[in-house]
mmCIF file of C-alpha atoms and ligand atoms in Angstrom:
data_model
loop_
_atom_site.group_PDB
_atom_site.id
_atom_site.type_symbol
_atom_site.label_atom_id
_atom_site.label_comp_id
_atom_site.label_asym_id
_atom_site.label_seq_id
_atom_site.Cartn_x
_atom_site.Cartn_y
_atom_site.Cartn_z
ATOM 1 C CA UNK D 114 2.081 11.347 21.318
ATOM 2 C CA UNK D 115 2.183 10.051 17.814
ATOM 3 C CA UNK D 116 1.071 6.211 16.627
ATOM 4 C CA UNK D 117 1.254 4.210 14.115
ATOM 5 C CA UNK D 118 -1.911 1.944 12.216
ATOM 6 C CA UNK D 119 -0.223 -1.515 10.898
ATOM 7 C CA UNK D 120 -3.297 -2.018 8.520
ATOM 8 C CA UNK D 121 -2.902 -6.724 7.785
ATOM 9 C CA UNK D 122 -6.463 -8.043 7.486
ATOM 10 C CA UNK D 123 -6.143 -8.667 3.711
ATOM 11 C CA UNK D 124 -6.618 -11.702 1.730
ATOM 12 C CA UNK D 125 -3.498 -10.667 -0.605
ATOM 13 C CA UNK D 126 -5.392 -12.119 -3.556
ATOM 14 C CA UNK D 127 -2.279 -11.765 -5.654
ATOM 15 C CA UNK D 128 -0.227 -13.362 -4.021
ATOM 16 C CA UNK D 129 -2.216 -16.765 -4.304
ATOM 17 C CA UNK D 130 -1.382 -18.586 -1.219
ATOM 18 C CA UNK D 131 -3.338 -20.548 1.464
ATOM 19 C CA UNK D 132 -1.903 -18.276 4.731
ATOM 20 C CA UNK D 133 -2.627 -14.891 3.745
ATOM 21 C CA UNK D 134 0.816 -13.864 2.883
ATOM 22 C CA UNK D 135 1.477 -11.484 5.777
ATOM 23 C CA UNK D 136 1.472 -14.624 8.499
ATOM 24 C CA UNK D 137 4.080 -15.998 5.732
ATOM 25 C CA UNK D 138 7.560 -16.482 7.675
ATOM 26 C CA UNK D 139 10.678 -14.751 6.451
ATOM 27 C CA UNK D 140 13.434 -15.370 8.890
ATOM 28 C CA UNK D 141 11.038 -17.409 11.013
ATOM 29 C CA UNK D 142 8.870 -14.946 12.046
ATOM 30 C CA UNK D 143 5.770 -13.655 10.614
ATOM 31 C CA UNK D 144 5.923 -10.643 7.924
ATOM 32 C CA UNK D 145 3.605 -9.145 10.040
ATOM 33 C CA UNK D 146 5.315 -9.317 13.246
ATOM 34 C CA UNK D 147 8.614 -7.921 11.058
ATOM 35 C CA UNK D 148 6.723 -4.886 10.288
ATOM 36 C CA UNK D 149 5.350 -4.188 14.170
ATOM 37 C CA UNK D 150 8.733 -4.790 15.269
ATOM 38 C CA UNK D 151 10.266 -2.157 12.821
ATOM 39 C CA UNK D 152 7.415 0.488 13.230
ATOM 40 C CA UNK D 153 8.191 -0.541 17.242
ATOM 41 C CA UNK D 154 11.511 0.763 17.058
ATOM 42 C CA UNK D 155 11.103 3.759 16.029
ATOM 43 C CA UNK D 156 11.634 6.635 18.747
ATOM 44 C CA UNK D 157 8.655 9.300 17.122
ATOM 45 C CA UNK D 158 6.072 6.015 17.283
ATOM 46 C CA UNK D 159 4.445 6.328 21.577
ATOM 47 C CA UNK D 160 1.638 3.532 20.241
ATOM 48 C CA UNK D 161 0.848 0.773 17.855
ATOM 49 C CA UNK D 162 -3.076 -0.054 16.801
ATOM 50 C CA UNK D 163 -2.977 -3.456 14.450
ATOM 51 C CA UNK D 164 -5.764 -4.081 12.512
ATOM 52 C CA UNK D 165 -6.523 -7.952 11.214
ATOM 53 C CA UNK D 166 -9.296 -10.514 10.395
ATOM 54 C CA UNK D 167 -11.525 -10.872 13.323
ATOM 55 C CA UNK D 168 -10.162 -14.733 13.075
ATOM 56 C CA UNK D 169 -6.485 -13.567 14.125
ATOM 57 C CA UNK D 170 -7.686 -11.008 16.581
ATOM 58 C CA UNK D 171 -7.551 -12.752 19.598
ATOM 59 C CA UNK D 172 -3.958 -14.104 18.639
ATOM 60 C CA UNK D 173 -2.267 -10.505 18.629
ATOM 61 C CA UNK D 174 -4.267 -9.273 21.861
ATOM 62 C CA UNK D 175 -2.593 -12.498 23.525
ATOM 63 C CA UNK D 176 0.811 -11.266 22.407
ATOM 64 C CA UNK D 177 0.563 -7.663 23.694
ATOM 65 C CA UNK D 178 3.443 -8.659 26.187
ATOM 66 C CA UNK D 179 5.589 -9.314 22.941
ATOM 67 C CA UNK D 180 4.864 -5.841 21.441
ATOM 68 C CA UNK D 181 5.056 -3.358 24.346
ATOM 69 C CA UNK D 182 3.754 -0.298 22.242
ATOM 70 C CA UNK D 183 0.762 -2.145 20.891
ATOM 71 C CA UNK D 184 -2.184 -0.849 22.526
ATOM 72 C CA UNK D 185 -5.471 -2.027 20.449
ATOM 73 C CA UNK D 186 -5.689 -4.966 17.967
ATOM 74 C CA UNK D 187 -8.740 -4.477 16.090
ATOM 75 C CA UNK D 188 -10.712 -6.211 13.054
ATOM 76 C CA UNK D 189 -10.334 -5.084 9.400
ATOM 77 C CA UNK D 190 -12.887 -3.844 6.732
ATOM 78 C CA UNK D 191 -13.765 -5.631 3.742
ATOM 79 C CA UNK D 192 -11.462 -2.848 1.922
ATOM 80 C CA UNK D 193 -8.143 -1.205 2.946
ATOM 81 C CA UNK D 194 -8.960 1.758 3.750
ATOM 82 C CA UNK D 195 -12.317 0.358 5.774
ATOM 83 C CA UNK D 196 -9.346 -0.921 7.646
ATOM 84 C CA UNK D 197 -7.808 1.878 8.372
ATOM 85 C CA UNK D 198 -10.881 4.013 9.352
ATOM 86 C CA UNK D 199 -11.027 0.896 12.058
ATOM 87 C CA UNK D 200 -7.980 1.522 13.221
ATOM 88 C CA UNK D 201 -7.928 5.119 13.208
ATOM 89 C CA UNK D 202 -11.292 4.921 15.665
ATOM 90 C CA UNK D 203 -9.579 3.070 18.005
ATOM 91 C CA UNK D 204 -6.033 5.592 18.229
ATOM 92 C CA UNK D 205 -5.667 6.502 21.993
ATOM 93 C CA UNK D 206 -6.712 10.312 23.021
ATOM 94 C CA UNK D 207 -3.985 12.869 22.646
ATOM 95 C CA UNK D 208 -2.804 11.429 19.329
ATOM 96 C CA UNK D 209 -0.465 14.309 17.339
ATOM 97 C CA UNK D 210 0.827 12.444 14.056
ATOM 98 C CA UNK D 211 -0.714 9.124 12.875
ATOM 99 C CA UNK D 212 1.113 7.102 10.514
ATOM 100 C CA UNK D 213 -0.009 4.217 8.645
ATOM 101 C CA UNK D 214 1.727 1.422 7.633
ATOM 102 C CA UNK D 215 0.744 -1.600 5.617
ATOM 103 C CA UNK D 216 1.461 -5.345 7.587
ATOM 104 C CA UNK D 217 3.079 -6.114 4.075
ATOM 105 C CA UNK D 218 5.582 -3.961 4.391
ATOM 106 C CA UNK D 219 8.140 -5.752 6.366
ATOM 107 C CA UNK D 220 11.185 -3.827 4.968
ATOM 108 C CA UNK D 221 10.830 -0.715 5.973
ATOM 109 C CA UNK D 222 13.581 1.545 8.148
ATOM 110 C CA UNK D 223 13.700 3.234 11.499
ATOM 111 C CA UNK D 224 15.058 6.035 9.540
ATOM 112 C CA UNK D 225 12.013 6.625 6.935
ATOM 113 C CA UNK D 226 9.609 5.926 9.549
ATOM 114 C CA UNK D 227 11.352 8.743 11.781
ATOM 115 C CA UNK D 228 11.405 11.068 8.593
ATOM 116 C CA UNK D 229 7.588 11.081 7.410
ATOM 117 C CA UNK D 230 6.803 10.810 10.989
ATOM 118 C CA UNK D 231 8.553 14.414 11.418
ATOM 119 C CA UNK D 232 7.228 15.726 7.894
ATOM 120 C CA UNK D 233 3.910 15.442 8.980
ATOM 121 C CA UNK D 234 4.533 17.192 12.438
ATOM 122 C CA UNK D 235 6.088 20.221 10.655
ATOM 123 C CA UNK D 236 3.422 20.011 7.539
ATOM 124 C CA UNK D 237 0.286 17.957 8.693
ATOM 125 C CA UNK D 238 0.836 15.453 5.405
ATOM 126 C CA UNK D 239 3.488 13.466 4.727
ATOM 127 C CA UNK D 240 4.172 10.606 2.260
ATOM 128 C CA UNK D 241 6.848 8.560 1.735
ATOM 129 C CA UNK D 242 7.835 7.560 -1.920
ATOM 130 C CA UNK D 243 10.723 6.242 -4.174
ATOM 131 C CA UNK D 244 11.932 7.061 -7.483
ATOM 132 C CA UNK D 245 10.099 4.904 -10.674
ATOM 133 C CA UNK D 246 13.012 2.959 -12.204
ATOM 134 C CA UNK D 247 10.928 1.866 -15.344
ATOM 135 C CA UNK D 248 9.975 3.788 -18.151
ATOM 136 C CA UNK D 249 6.151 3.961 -17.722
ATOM 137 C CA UNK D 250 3.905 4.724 -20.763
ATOM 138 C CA UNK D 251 0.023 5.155 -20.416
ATOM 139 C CA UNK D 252 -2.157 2.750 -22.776
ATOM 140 C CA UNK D 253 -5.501 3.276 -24.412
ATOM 141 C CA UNK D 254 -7.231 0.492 -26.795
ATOM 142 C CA UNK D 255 -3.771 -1.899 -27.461
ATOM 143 C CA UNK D 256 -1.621 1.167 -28.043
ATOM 144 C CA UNK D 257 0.753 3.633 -26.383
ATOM 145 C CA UNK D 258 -0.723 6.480 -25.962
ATOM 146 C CA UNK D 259 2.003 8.402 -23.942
ATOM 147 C CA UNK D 260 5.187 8.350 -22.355
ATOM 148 C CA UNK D 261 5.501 9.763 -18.298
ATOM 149 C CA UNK D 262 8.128 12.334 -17.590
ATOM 150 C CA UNK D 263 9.782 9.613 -14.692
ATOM 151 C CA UNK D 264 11.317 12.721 -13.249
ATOM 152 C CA UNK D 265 7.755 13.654 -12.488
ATOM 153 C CA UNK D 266 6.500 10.275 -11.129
ATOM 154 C CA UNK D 267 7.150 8.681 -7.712
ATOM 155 C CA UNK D 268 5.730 5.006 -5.828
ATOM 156 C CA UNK D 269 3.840 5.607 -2.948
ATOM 157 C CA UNK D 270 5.219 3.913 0.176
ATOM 158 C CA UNK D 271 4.299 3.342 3.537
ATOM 159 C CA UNK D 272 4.315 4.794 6.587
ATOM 160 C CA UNK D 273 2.112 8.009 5.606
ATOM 161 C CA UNK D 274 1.702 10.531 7.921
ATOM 162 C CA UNK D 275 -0.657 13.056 8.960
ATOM 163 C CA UNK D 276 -2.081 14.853 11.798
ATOM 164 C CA UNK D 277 -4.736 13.353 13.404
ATOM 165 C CA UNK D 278 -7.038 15.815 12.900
ATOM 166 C CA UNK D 279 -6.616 16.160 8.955
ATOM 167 C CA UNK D 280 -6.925 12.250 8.225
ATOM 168 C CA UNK D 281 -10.242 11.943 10.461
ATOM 169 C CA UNK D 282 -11.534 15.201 8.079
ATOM 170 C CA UNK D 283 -10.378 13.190 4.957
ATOM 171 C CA UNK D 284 -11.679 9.986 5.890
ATOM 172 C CA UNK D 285 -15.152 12.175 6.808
ATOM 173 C CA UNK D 286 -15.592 13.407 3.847
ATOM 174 C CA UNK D 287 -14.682 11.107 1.101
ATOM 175 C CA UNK D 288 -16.514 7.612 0.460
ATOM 176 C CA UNK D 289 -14.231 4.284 1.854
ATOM 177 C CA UNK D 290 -14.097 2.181 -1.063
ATOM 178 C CA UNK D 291 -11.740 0.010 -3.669
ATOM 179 C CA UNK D 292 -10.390 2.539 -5.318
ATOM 180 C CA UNK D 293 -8.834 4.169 -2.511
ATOM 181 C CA UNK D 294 -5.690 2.587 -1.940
ATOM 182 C CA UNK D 295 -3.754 4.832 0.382
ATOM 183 C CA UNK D 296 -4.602 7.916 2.703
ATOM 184 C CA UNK D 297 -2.873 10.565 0.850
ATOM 185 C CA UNK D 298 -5.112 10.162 -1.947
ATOM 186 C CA UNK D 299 -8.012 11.083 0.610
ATOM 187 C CA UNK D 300 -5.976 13.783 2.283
ATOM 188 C CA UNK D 301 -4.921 15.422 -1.506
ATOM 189 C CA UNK D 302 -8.723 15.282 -2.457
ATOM 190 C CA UNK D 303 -9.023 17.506 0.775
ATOM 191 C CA UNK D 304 -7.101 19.831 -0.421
ATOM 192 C CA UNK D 305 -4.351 19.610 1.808
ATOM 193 C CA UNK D 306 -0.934 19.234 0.451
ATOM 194 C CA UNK D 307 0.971 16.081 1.165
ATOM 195 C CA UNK D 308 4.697 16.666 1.686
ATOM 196 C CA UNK D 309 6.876 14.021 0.223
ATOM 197 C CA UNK D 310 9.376 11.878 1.918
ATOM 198 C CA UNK D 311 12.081 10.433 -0.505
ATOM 199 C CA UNK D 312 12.122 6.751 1.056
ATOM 200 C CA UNK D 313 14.411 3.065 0.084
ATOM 201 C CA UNK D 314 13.477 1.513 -2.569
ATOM 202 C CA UNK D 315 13.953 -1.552 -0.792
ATOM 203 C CA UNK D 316 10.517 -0.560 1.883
ATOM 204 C CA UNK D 317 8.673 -2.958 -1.155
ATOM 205 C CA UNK D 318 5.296 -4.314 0.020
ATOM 206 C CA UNK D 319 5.080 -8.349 -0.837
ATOM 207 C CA UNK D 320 2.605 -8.409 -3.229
ATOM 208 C CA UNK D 321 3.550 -11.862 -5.349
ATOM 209 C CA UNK D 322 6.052 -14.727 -4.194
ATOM 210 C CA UNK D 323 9.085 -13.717 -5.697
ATOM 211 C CA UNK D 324 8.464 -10.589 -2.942
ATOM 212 C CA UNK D 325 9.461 -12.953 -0.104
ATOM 213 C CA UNK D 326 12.669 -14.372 -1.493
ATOM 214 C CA UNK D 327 13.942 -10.618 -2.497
ATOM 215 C CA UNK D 328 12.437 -9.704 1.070
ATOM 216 C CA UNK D 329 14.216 -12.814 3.004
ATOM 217 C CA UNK D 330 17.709 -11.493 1.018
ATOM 218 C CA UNK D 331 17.512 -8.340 2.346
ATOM 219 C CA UNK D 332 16.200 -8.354 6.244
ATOM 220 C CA UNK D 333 19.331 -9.797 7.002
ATOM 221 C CA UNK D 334 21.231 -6.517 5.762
ATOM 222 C CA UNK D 335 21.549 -3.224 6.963
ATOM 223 C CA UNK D 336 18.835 -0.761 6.004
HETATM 224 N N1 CTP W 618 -5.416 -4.654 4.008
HETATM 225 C C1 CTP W 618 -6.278 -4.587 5.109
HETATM 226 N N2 CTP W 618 -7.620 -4.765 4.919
HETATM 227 C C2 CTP W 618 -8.134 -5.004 3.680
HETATM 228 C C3 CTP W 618 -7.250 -5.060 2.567
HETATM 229 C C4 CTP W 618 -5.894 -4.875 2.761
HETATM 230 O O1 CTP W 618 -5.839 -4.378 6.234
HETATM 231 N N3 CTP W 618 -9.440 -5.194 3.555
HETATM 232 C C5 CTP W 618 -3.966 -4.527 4.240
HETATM 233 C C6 CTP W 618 -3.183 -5.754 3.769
HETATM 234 O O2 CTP W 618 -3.226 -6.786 4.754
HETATM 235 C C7 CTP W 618 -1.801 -5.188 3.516
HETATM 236 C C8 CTP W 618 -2.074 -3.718 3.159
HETATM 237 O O3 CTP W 618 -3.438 -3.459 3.498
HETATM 238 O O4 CTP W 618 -0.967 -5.232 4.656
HETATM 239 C C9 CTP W 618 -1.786 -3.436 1.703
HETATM 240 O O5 CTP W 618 -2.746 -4.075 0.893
HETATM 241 P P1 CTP W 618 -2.421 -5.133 -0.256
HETATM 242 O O6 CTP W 618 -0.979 -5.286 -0.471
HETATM 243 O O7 CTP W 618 -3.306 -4.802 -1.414
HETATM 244 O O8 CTP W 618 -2.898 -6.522 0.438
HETATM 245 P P2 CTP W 618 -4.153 -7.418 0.077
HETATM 246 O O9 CTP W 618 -5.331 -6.555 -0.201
HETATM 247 O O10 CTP W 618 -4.257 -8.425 1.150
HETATM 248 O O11 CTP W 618 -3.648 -8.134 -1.263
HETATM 249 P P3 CTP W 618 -4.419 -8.220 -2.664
HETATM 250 O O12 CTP W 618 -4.724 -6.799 -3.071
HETATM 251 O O13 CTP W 618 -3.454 -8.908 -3.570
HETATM 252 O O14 CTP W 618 -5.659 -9.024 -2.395
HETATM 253 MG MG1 MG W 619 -5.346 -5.145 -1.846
#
């Protein structure tokens, strides 16, 4: 039995608008409910925990009928990963694999999800990335101070994937706090390698505006 964490209690602070932007509609439904419905389909996901603002909880748990592998909707931390740590504390017994998957993220395809989801049976970590397009250089004081080998450098995704197990020790032993802004980062500071997943570029999470136009182009396409 594997499921899947939909972390969307944020603020997205970026993005600047007055509905936090995953209740924003692309397609007329929120991106939220995009992203449950993707991470839904999926044949390796048995059960769906969402986490949100304890203001929308009571929404989703009235909607359960609409999401037939959603089994908890629970309230957010004032960070991302106190979010997830909710989540994970409510995952059903007999969990193998959880994955976690940020709300934002409406994009994302049956395919990667199935992917990771499998890594992290056969491994115990798995992370789905993409390939950096951009040169990236690293800055000190005004000034250049290096240029990354791209070949070397990859965007961390979502789903992530682990075995149960390992992401409760990870979460255990490291401190929940802003700077940690996705679970393999706990789960490498463990010491536990974290298989990667090569994953579309186009699973982007919407971060500013010009996210949800590029977003709205493509959910009409084939992943
Ligand atoms: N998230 C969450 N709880 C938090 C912060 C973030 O569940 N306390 C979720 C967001 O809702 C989002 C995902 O984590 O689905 C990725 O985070 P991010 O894109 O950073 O969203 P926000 O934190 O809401 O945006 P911002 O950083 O711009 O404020
Ligand atoms: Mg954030």
């Amino acid at each position: 039995m594997n499921t899947a964490i939909i972390v969307a209690a944020g603020n997205g602070e970026r993005f600047r608008s007055e509905v936090p932007k995953q209740f924003l509609e692309i397609n007329g439904k929120p991106v939220v409910v995009h992203a449950i419905e993707r991470i839904s389909a999926a044949p390796s996901i048995d059960a769906v925990v969402l986490v949100l603002a304890a203001e929308r909880v009571a929404e989703f748990d009235g909607r359960r009928a609409d999401f037939p592998k959603l089994v908890a909707v629970v309230e957010g931390g004032s960070t991302r990963a106190g979010s997830v740590l909710n989540g994970l504390n409510a995952v059903p017994r007999g969990c193998e694999v959880v994955a976690v998957h940020d709300g934002a993220r409406p994009l994302v395809s049956v395919d990667d999800i199935e992917a990771v989801v499998g890594k992290a049976g056969e491994t115990g970590a798995a992370c789905l990335v993409a390939a950096v397009t951009d040169t990236i250089k690293s800055v000190r004081g005004g000034e250049i101070a290096a240029t990354l080998d791209r070949d070397k450098l990859r965007r961390a995704l979502t789903p992530q994937a682990f075995k149960i197990e390992i992401l409760k020790r990870a979460f255990e032993l490291s401190e929940v706090n802003d700077s940690v802004t996705d679970e393999s980062y706990l789960v490498e500071k463990l010491g536990h390698p974290v298989a990667i997943v090569e994953g579309s570029a186009r699973n982007i999470k919407i971060t500013r505006p010009e996210d949800l136009i590029y977003a709205e182009a493509m959910l009409g396409r084939d992943p």
